[in-house]
Short mmCIF file of C-alpha atoms in Angstrom, two decimals:
data_model
loop_
_atom_site.label_atom_id
_atom_site.label_comp_id
_atom_site.label_asym_id
_atom_site.label_seq_id
_atom_site.Cartn_x
_atom_site.Cartn_y
_atom_site.Cartn_z
CA MET A 1 39.65 -44.22 -102.86
CA ASN A 2 43.18 -43.79 -101.52
CA ALA A 3 44.25 -46.71 -99.32
CA LYS A 4 45.93 -44.53 -96.67
CA LYS A 5 44.07 -43.69 -93.48
CA VAL A 6 45.14 -40.35 -92.02
CA LEU A 7 44.65 -38.42 -88.81
CA VAL A 8 44.61 -34.62 -88.82
CA ALA A 9 45.37 -33.02 -85.45
CA GLY A 10 44.94 -29.25 -85.34
CA SER A 11 42.10 -29.73 -87.83
CA THR A 12 40.03 -26.76 -86.62
CA GLY A 13 42.84 -24.22 -87.23
CA TYR A 14 43.55 -22.11 -90.32
CA LEU A 15 45.82 -24.70 -91.97
CA GLY A 16 44.01 -27.73 -90.53
CA GLN A 17 40.72 -27.00 -92.27
CA PHE A 18 42.44 -26.60 -95.65
CA LEU A 19 44.40 -29.80 -95.02
CA VAL A 20 41.26 -31.83 -94.34
CA LYS A 21 39.68 -30.54 -97.58
CA GLU A 22 42.83 -31.33 -99.59
CA LEU A 23 43.11 -34.86 -98.21
CA LYS A 24 39.44 -35.59 -98.92
CA LYS A 25 39.79 -34.14 -102.42
CA ARG A 26 42.58 -36.66 -103.07
CA GLY A 27 40.52 -39.57 -101.77
CA TYR A 28 42.12 -40.25 -98.38
CA TRP A 29 40.17 -41.69 -95.44
CA VAL A 30 40.33 -38.92 -92.81
CA ARG A 31 39.91 -38.89 -89.03
CA VAL A 32 40.00 -35.50 -87.34
CA LEU A 33 40.75 -34.68 -83.74
CA ILE A 34 38.33 -32.15 -82.26
CA ARG A 35 38.10 -30.80 -78.73
CA LYS A 36 34.29 -30.75 -78.49
CA GLU A 37 31.28 -32.24 -80.28
CA THR A 38 30.10 -28.85 -81.59
CA GLN A 39 33.21 -28.63 -83.81
CA LYS A 40 31.84 -31.40 -86.01
CA SER A 41 29.86 -28.73 -87.85
CA LEU A 42 33.14 -27.30 -89.25
CA PHE A 43 33.54 -30.33 -91.52
CA LYS A 44 31.44 -31.80 -94.30
CA GLU A 45 33.14 -34.93 -95.61
CA VAL A 46 35.14 -36.34 -92.70
CA ASP A 47 35.14 -40.14 -92.23
CA ASP A 48 35.67 -40.22 -88.47
CA PHE A 49 35.75 -37.84 -85.51
CA PHE A 50 37.79 -38.31 -82.36
CA VAL A 51 36.89 -36.03 -79.46
CA GLY A 52 39.77 -35.38 -77.06
CA GLN A 53 42.41 -32.91 -75.87
CA VAL A 54 46.06 -33.49 -76.74
CA THR A 55 47.02 -31.94 -73.41
CA ASP A 56 45.14 -34.75 -71.64
CA PRO A 57 46.84 -38.02 -72.68
CA ASP A 58 44.04 -40.21 -71.28
CA SER A 59 41.49 -38.49 -73.52
CA ILE A 60 43.36 -39.39 -76.75
CA LYS A 61 44.06 -43.06 -76.05
CA GLY A 62 43.48 -45.07 -79.23
CA ILE A 63 43.40 -41.98 -81.47
CA THR A 64 45.93 -43.46 -83.94
CA LYS A 65 44.41 -46.95 -84.08
CA GLY A 66 44.26 -48.04 -87.73
CA ILE A 67 46.02 -44.85 -88.87
CA ASP A 68 48.85 -44.79 -91.47
CA TRP A 69 49.78 -41.09 -91.48
CA VAL A 70 49.49 -38.40 -88.82
CA PHE A 71 49.45 -34.70 -89.75
CA SER A 72 49.85 -32.33 -86.78
CA SER A 73 49.59 -28.56 -86.94
CA ILE A 74 48.83 -28.39 -83.22
CA GLY A 75 50.11 -25.19 -81.64
CA ILE A 76 49.00 -21.91 -80.15
CA THR A 77 49.94 -18.33 -80.99
CA ARG A 78 48.33 -16.75 -77.93
CA GLN A 79 48.72 -18.35 -74.52
CA LYS A 80 45.31 -18.49 -72.87
CA GLU A 81 43.13 -20.62 -70.61
CA GLY A 82 46.21 -21.36 -68.52
CA MET A 83 47.92 -23.11 -71.46
CA ARG A 84 51.55 -22.29 -72.29
CA TYR A 85 53.53 -23.08 -75.43
CA MET A 86 55.29 -25.92 -73.64
CA ASP A 87 51.90 -27.42 -72.63
CA VAL A 88 50.48 -27.44 -76.16
CA ASP A 89 53.20 -27.11 -78.84
CA TYR A 90 55.53 -29.52 -77.05
CA GLN A 91 53.61 -31.70 -74.58
CA GLY A 92 50.40 -31.95 -76.61
CA ASN A 93 52.29 -33.13 -79.68
CA SER A 94 54.44 -35.42 -77.54
CA ASN A 95 51.29 -37.09 -76.17
CA LEU A 96 50.06 -37.60 -79.74
CA LEU A 97 53.44 -39.00 -80.81
CA LYS A 98 53.37 -41.59 -78.01
CA GLU A 99 50.03 -42.86 -79.39
CA ALA A 100 51.50 -42.94 -82.91
CA ILE A 101 54.51 -44.95 -81.74
CA LYS A 102 52.27 -47.36 -79.82
CA GLU A 103 50.22 -48.07 -82.96
CA LYS A 104 53.30 -48.13 -85.23
CA VAL A 105 51.94 -45.53 -87.67
CA GLU A 106 53.84 -45.28 -90.93
CA ALA A 107 54.68 -41.56 -90.90
CA PHE A 108 54.18 -38.41 -88.81
CA GLN A 109 54.22 -34.87 -90.22
CA TYR A 110 54.67 -31.87 -87.95
CA ILE A 111 54.29 -28.19 -88.83
CA SER A 112 56.79 -25.95 -87.02
CA ALA A 113 57.64 -22.47 -88.39
CA ILE A 114 60.38 -20.90 -90.46
CA ASN A 115 63.63 -20.30 -88.56
CA GLY A 116 62.25 -22.17 -85.54
CA ASP A 117 65.50 -24.14 -85.40
CA LYS A 118 67.53 -20.89 -85.34
CA LEU A 119 65.43 -18.94 -82.80
CA ARG A 120 65.12 -21.44 -79.97
CA GLN A 121 65.59 -18.64 -77.43
CA LEU A 122 61.97 -17.64 -78.11
CA LYS A 123 59.55 -19.65 -75.95
CA ILE A 124 57.26 -20.58 -78.84
CA PHE A 125 60.18 -22.03 -80.81
CA GLU A 126 61.73 -23.66 -77.78
CA ALA A 127 58.53 -25.70 -77.44
CA LYS A 128 58.10 -26.47 -81.15
CA GLU A 129 61.69 -27.48 -81.74
CA ARG A 130 61.85 -29.58 -78.57
CA PHE A 131 59.07 -31.62 -80.14
CA VAL A 132 60.95 -31.72 -83.46
CA ASP A 133 63.94 -33.24 -81.63
CA GLU A 134 61.67 -35.85 -80.03
CA LEU A 135 60.00 -36.72 -83.34
CA LYS A 136 63.37 -37.21 -85.05
CA LYS A 137 64.43 -39.66 -82.33
CA SER A 138 61.10 -41.54 -82.33
CA GLY A 139 62.03 -44.11 -84.95
CA LEU A 140 58.98 -43.17 -87.04
CA GLN A 141 59.28 -41.81 -90.57
CA TYR A 142 58.96 -38.06 -90.06
CA CYS A 143 58.30 -34.96 -92.14
CA ILE A 144 58.97 -31.54 -90.60
CA LEU A 145 57.71 -28.51 -92.48
CA ARG A 146 58.65 -24.97 -91.51
CA PRO A 147 56.24 -22.64 -93.30
CA ASN A 148 56.60 -18.90 -93.57
CA GLY A 149 53.86 -16.64 -92.20
CA PHE A 150 50.31 -17.63 -93.17
CA PHE A 151 48.14 -15.17 -95.09
CA SER A 152 45.94 -15.12 -91.99
CA ASP A 153 48.90 -13.76 -89.96
CA MET A 154 49.22 -10.87 -92.42
CA LYS A 155 45.84 -9.51 -91.33
CA ASP A 156 47.73 -7.45 -88.72
CA PHE A 157 48.93 -5.17 -91.53
CA LEU A 158 45.37 -4.93 -92.83
CA SER A 159 44.05 -3.94 -89.40
CA MET A 160 46.66 -1.19 -89.09
CA ALA A 161 46.06 0.04 -92.63
CA LYS A 162 42.36 0.55 -91.99
CA ALA A 163 43.20 3.72 -90.02
CA GLY A 164 45.16 5.05 -93.00
CA ARG A 165 48.75 4.56 -91.85
CA VAL A 166 51.05 1.61 -91.23
CA TYR A 167 53.88 1.74 -88.69
CA LEU A 168 56.98 -0.37 -89.28
CA PHE A 169 60.13 -0.92 -87.23
CA GLY A 170 63.33 -0.15 -89.13
CA ASP A 171 63.50 0.56 -92.86
CA GLY A 172 60.79 -1.94 -93.86
CA LEU A 173 63.14 -3.73 -96.25
CA LYS A 174 63.12 -7.12 -94.51
CA ARG A 175 61.45 -9.66 -96.79
CA LEU A 176 59.21 -12.71 -96.47
CA ASN A 177 57.00 -14.85 -98.68
CA PRO A 178 53.82 -15.67 -96.75
CA ILE A 179 51.66 -18.55 -97.96
CA HIS A 180 47.94 -19.18 -98.29
CA GLY A 181 46.55 -22.10 -96.26
CA GLU A 182 45.18 -23.83 -99.37
CA ASP A 183 48.60 -23.78 -101.07
CA LEU A 184 50.33 -24.97 -97.90
CA ALA A 185 47.87 -27.86 -97.49
CA LYS A 186 48.81 -29.14 -100.97
CA VAL A 187 52.50 -28.96 -100.07
CA CYS A 188 51.86 -30.86 -96.81
CA VAL A 189 50.31 -33.80 -98.68
CA ASP A 190 52.85 -33.72 -101.52
CA GLN A 191 55.84 -33.70 -99.14
CA MET A 192 54.39 -36.56 -97.10
CA LYS A 193 53.98 -38.63 -100.28
CA LEU A 194 57.54 -37.82 -101.35
CA GLY A 195 58.96 -38.86 -97.97
CA THR A 196 60.59 -35.45 -97.45
CA LYS A 197 62.22 -35.19 -94.03
CA GLU A 198 62.49 -31.39 -93.67
CA ALA A 199 61.56 -28.39 -95.81
CA THR A 200 60.77 -24.69 -95.58
CA VAL A 201 57.59 -23.57 -97.35
CA GLY A 202 56.57 -20.11 -98.54
CA GLY A 203 54.28 -18.49 -101.07
CA PRO A 204 55.06 -17.40 -104.63
CA ASP A 205 55.76 -13.71 -103.93
CA ILE A 206 58.72 -12.40 -101.93
CA LEU A 207 57.56 -9.13 -100.36
CA SER A 208 59.26 -6.52 -98.19
CA GLN A 209 57.44 -5.21 -95.12
CA ASN A 210 57.00 -1.97 -97.09
CA ASP A 211 55.28 -4.01 -99.83
CA LEU A 212 52.96 -5.62 -97.26
CA ALA A 213 52.04 -2.23 -95.84
CA ALA A 214 51.41 -0.78 -99.32
CA LEU A 215 49.21 -3.73 -100.34
CA ALA A 216 47.19 -3.42 -97.13
CA LEU A 217 46.65 0.32 -97.63
CA LYS A 218 45.76 -0.24 -101.29
CA ALA A 219 43.14 -2.84 -100.28
CA TRP A 220 41.42 -0.15 -98.17
CA GLN A 221 41.86 2.33 -101.07
CA LYS A 222 44.00 4.57 -98.85
CA PRO A 223 47.01 6.65 -99.88
CA ILE A 224 50.35 4.99 -99.13
CA LYS A 225 51.35 6.34 -95.72
CA ILE A 226 54.06 4.35 -93.95
CA THR A 227 55.90 5.55 -90.86
CA HIS A 228 59.27 3.95 -90.11
CA LEU A 229 60.14 3.80 -86.44
CA PRO A 230 63.81 3.48 -85.43
CA ASP A 231 64.72 -0.15 -84.75
CA TRP A 232 65.76 0.66 -81.16
CA THR A 233 62.06 1.25 -80.40
CA ARG A 234 61.38 -2.41 -81.32
CA ARG A 235 64.12 -3.64 -78.98
CA PHE A 236 62.99 -1.24 -76.25
CA THR A 237 59.37 -2.40 -76.57
CA ILE A 238 60.47 -6.04 -76.12
CA TRP A 239 62.50 -5.02 -73.03
CA LEU A 240 59.56 -3.07 -71.57
CA LEU A 241 57.14 -5.94 -72.08
CA ARG A 242 59.61 -8.48 -70.67
CA THR A 243 60.18 -6.29 -67.61
CA PHE A 244 56.67 -5.12 -66.80
CA THR A 245 54.21 -7.72 -68.15
CA SER A 246 53.60 -11.43 -67.69
CA SER A 247 55.17 -13.99 -69.99
CA LYS A 248 51.67 -14.71 -71.33
CA THR A 249 51.57 -11.12 -72.63
CA TYR A 250 55.11 -10.54 -73.83
CA GLU A 251 56.03 -13.90 -75.40
CA PRO A 252 53.69 -13.67 -78.46
CA VAL A 253 54.72 -10.03 -79.05
CA GLU A 254 58.41 -10.91 -78.64
CA PHE A 255 57.98 -13.68 -81.22
CA PHE A 256 56.34 -11.35 -83.75
CA MET A 257 58.80 -8.48 -83.21
CA THR A 258 61.86 -10.74 -83.34
CA ALA A 259 60.68 -12.50 -86.51
CA MET A 260 60.10 -9.13 -88.23
CA ALA A 261 63.78 -8.20 -87.70
CA PHE A 262 64.98 -10.88 -90.14
CA ASP A 263 64.49 -11.85 -93.76
CA ASN A 264 62.19 -14.90 -93.73
CA ILE A 265 62.37 -16.41 -97.20
CA ALA A 266 61.31 -20.01 -97.74
CA ASP A 267 61.09 -22.22 -100.84
CA SER A 268 58.26 -20.90 -103.04
CA TYR A 269 55.05 -22.83 -103.70
CA GLY A 270 51.48 -22.14 -104.75
CA ASN A 271 49.78 -19.42 -106.73
CA HIS A 272 47.61 -17.46 -104.28
CA LYS A 273 48.46 -13.74 -104.15
CA LEU A 274 48.40 -11.77 -100.92
CA GLU A 275 46.96 -8.78 -102.80
CA ASP A 276 43.88 -10.85 -103.74
CA PHE A 277 43.57 -12.16 -100.16
CA TYR A 278 43.61 -8.59 -98.79
CA THR A 279 40.97 -7.47 -101.30
CA LEU A 280 38.66 -10.33 -100.32
CA GLU A 281 39.19 -9.70 -96.59
CA VAL A 282 38.26 -6.02 -96.95
CA GLU A 283 35.16 -6.98 -98.96
CA LYS A 284 34.17 -9.39 -96.17
CA ILE A 285 34.64 -6.74 -93.48
CA LYS A 286 32.60 -4.18 -95.41
CA LYS A 287 29.86 -6.72 -96.14
CA ASN A 288 29.60 -7.70 -92.46
CA LYS A 289 29.10 -4.05 -91.53
CA GLN A 290 26.12 -3.62 -93.87
#
């Protein structure tokens, strides 16, 4: 049994569930933060549950009592139920940090996103990196990881490919190395043990957007049909959404469209292949339809 007691916040998300499994596999004592009792069924081997909402500081009082390490992947992609990025990605994590400081936890790991420190003009990154700044000044030992896109984020290409054609902005040559949640969870624990302060994390394969589109089409056994839209249409779409829709609608799209205009290449880890992930996802979809 590992002597460290850890708290996982964001445990019900894509990365969080893999992180809990990885920590338990390595023998850590694990407490998970959940929002409601029914979420207990998502976990099999957890040592302790804490029911509360990070956006309500009173509901998480005492959450870090007896805890050595905190892992937080708390954040939202879509703004819903009246919650904004600043409410969750910044304030929610800030509330958790205050509890960690109060209990003098040994170390706090936070998951931001690749290039978050360079794209602070985007609301999602403004919130995440504001928390990063606060964590660095907290006096606690910190570990900030900025992963590339998750495999789960790459399902957008798969959804488009199902109809037989993928549409890309620009020439499709911008590259990224997305990472599987299981591989990322291992990196999270390893980097915490090493005492790493900051790192970018990506998967083993560097792929262009054209590669992503081709893999998605191949998974559906479709011919490779990719349409490249001029890049001005991407910028115009962002302008249209900014002008005529609410921030709740345009901010997630702006984030996605802005990120796709850059190379996003992080340090490579893991061995899961996106091609295999796509194949399994298509099999799941087909099986569910039967």
